[in-house]
Amino acid sequence: MFKRIVTHNGFWKSVLFLSIMYLLILLVVQWFITGFSSDFITRLLNSQKVWMVPIAGFVAGFMVSYGKFWARLKRQDQRK
């Protein structure tokens, strides 16, 4: 089922879109937590863990897209 989902038409486009959305939401929430500090971006860019933010966005986007396509294919299989 994994290969069927990952090769489904539109899966990776959905992953990319949701990853970007989760990345933006994550950055806004973190910026909100710091009190909308102007230092937030400079501290984030100078941090050694800056690579974790896009990876977290990708993981969240992949999981949500996988669940969405898994449910869609499951419904299609039940109709047949």
PDB file of C-alpha atoms in Angstrom:
ATOM      1  CA  MET A   1       0.000   0.000   0.000  1.00  0.00           C
ATOM      2  CA  PHE A   2       2.919   2.353   0.719  1.00  0.00           C
ATOM      3  CA  LYS A   3       4.265   2.145  -2.840  1.00  0.00           C
ATOM      4  CA  ARG A   4       0.757   2.614  -4.235  1.00  0.00           C
ATOM      5  CA  ILE A   5       0.241   5.777  -2.188  1.00  0.00           C
ATOM      6  CA  VAL A   6       3.674   7.285  -2.833  1.00  0.00           C
ATOM      7  CA  THR A   7       3.340   6.755  -6.587  1.00  0.00           C
ATOM      8  CA  HIS A   8      -0.248   8.048  -6.737  1.00  0.00           C
ATOM      9  CA  ASN A   9      -0.815  11.047  -8.985  1.00  0.00           C
ATOM     10  CA  GLY A  10      -0.657  14.294  -6.980  1.00  0.00           C
ATOM     11  CA  PHE A  11       0.829  12.816  -3.793  1.00  0.00           C
ATOM     12  CA  TRP A  12       4.156  14.651  -3.920  1.00  0.00           C
ATOM     13  CA  LYS A  13       2.504  17.916  -4.928  1.00  0.00           C
ATOM     14  CA  SER A  14       0.304  17.601  -1.847  1.00  0.00           C
ATOM     15  CA  VAL A  15       3.350  16.818   0.314  1.00  0.00           C
ATOM     16  CA  LEU A  16       5.162  19.896  -0.986  1.00  0.00           C
ATOM     17  CA  PHE A  17       2.176  22.202  -0.459  1.00  0.00           C
ATOM     18  CA  LEU A  18       1.407  20.929   3.035  1.00  0.00           C
ATOM     19  CA  SER A  19       5.097  20.992   4.002  1.00  0.00           C
ATOM     20  CA  ILE A  20       5.326  24.662   3.089  1.00  0.00           C
ATOM     21  CA  MET A  21       2.107  25.441   4.960  1.00  0.00           C
ATOM     22  CA  TYR A  22       3.268  23.578   8.097  1.00  0.00           C
ATOM     23  CA  LEU A  23       6.671  25.272   7.861  1.00  0.00           C
ATOM     24  CA  LEU A  24       5.029  28.707   7.765  1.00  0.00           C
ATOM     25  CA  ILE A  25       2.650  27.843  10.611  1.00  0.00           C
ATOM     26  CA  LEU A  26       5.543  26.504  12.695  1.00  0.00           C
ATOM     27  CA  LEU A  27       7.587  29.651  12.132  1.00  0.00           C
ATOM     28  CA  VAL A  28       4.653  31.963  12.967  1.00  0.00           C
ATOM     29  CA  VAL A  29       3.859  30.018  16.157  1.00  0.00           C
ATOM     30  CA  GLN A  30       7.503  30.128  17.256  1.00  0.00           C
ATOM     31  CA  TRP A  31       7.676  33.827  16.430  1.00  0.00           C
ATOM     32  CA  PHE A  32       4.466  34.369  18.441  1.00  0.00           C
ATOM     33  CA  ILE A  33       5.949  32.507  21.414  1.00  0.00           C
ATOM     34  CA  THR A  34       8.983  34.827  21.386  1.00  0.00           C
ATOM     35  CA  GLY A  35       6.662  37.835  21.489  1.00  0.00           C
ATOM     36  CA  PHE A  36       7.161  38.763  17.830  1.00  0.00           C
ATOM     37  CA  SER A  37      10.775  39.603  18.592  1.00  0.00           C
ATOM     38  CA  SER A  38      12.795  40.998  15.708  1.00  0.00           C
ATOM     39  CA  ASP A  39      15.724  38.897  16.921  1.00  0.00           C
ATOM     40  CA  PHE A  40      13.817  35.692  16.205  1.00  0.00           C
ATOM     41  CA  ILE A  41      14.824  35.424  12.538  1.00  0.00           C
ATOM     42  CA  THR A  42      18.489  36.254  13.146  1.00  0.00           C
ATOM     43  CA  ARG A  43      18.695  33.791  16.036  1.00  0.00           C
ATOM     44  CA  LEU A  44      16.973  31.135  13.939  1.00  0.00           C
ATOM     45  CA  LEU A  45      19.291  31.626  10.967  1.00  0.00           C
ATOM     46  CA  ASN A  46      22.390  31.617  13.173  1.00  0.00           C
ATOM     47  CA  SER A  47      21.275  28.494  15.011  1.00  0.00           C
ATOM     48  CA  GLN A  48      22.844  25.132  14.269  1.00  0.00           C
ATOM     49  CA  LYS A  49      19.383  23.577  14.298  1.00  0.00           C
ATOM     50  CA  VAL A  50      17.931  25.691  11.475  1.00  0.00           C
ATOM     51  CA  TRP A  51      17.714  22.582   9.282  1.00  0.00           C
ATOM     52  CA  MET A  52      15.215  21.030  11.713  1.00  0.00           C
ATOM     53  CA  VAL A  53      12.440  23.477  10.790  1.00  0.00           C
ATOM     54  CA  PRO A  54      12.122  22.398   7.122  1.00  0.00           C
ATOM     55  CA  ILE A  55      12.484  18.750   8.111  1.00  0.00           C
ATOM     56  CA  ALA A  56       9.676  19.122  10.654  1.00  0.00           C
ATOM     57  CA  GLY A  57       7.511  20.743   7.978  1.00  0.00           C
ATOM     58  CA  PHE A  58       8.277  17.923   5.548  1.00  0.00           C
ATOM     59  CA  VAL A  59       7.508  15.201   8.090  1.00  0.00           C
ATOM     60  CA  ALA A  60       4.178  16.804   9.003  1.00  0.00           C
ATOM     61  CA  GLY A  61       3.278  17.357   5.339  1.00  0.00           C
ATOM     62  CA  PHE A  62       4.206  13.791   4.423  1.00  0.00           C
ATOM     63  CA  MET A  63       2.210  12.254   7.269  1.00  0.00           C
ATOM     64  CA  VAL A  64      -0.919  14.281   6.549  1.00  0.00           C
ATOM     65  CA  SER A  65      -0.707  13.635   2.800  1.00  0.00           C
ATOM     66  CA  TYR A  66      -0.114   9.943   3.382  1.00  0.00           C
ATOM     67  CA  GLY A  67      -3.173   9.742   5.618  1.00  0.00           C
ATOM     68  CA  LYS A  68      -5.274  11.675   3.121  1.00  0.00           C
ATOM     69  CA  PHE A  69      -4.288   9.480   0.175  1.00  0.00           C
ATOM     70  CA  TRP A  70      -4.529   6.290   2.235  1.00  0.00           C
ATOM     71  CA  ALA A  71      -8.139   7.144   3.148  1.00  0.00           C
ATOM     72  CA  ARG A  72      -8.943   8.056  -0.465  1.00  0.00           C
ATOM     73  CA  LEU A  73      -7.554   4.786  -1.841  1.00  0.00           C
ATOM     74  CA  LYS A  74      -9.232   2.783   0.917  1.00  0.00           C
ATOM     75  CA  ARG A  75     -12.620   4.301  -0.019  1.00  0.00           C
ATOM     76  CA  GLN A  76     -11.980   3.531  -3.688  1.00  0.00           C
ATOM     77  CA  ASP A  77     -11.156  -0.087  -2.842  1.00  0.00           C
ATOM     78  CA  GLN A  78     -14.351  -0.460  -0.784  1.00  0.00           C
ATOM     79  CA  ARG A  79     -16.507   0.841  -3.650  1.00  0.00           C
ATOM     80  CA  LYS A  80     -15.182  -1.860  -6.006  1.00  0.00           C
TER      81      LYS A  80
END
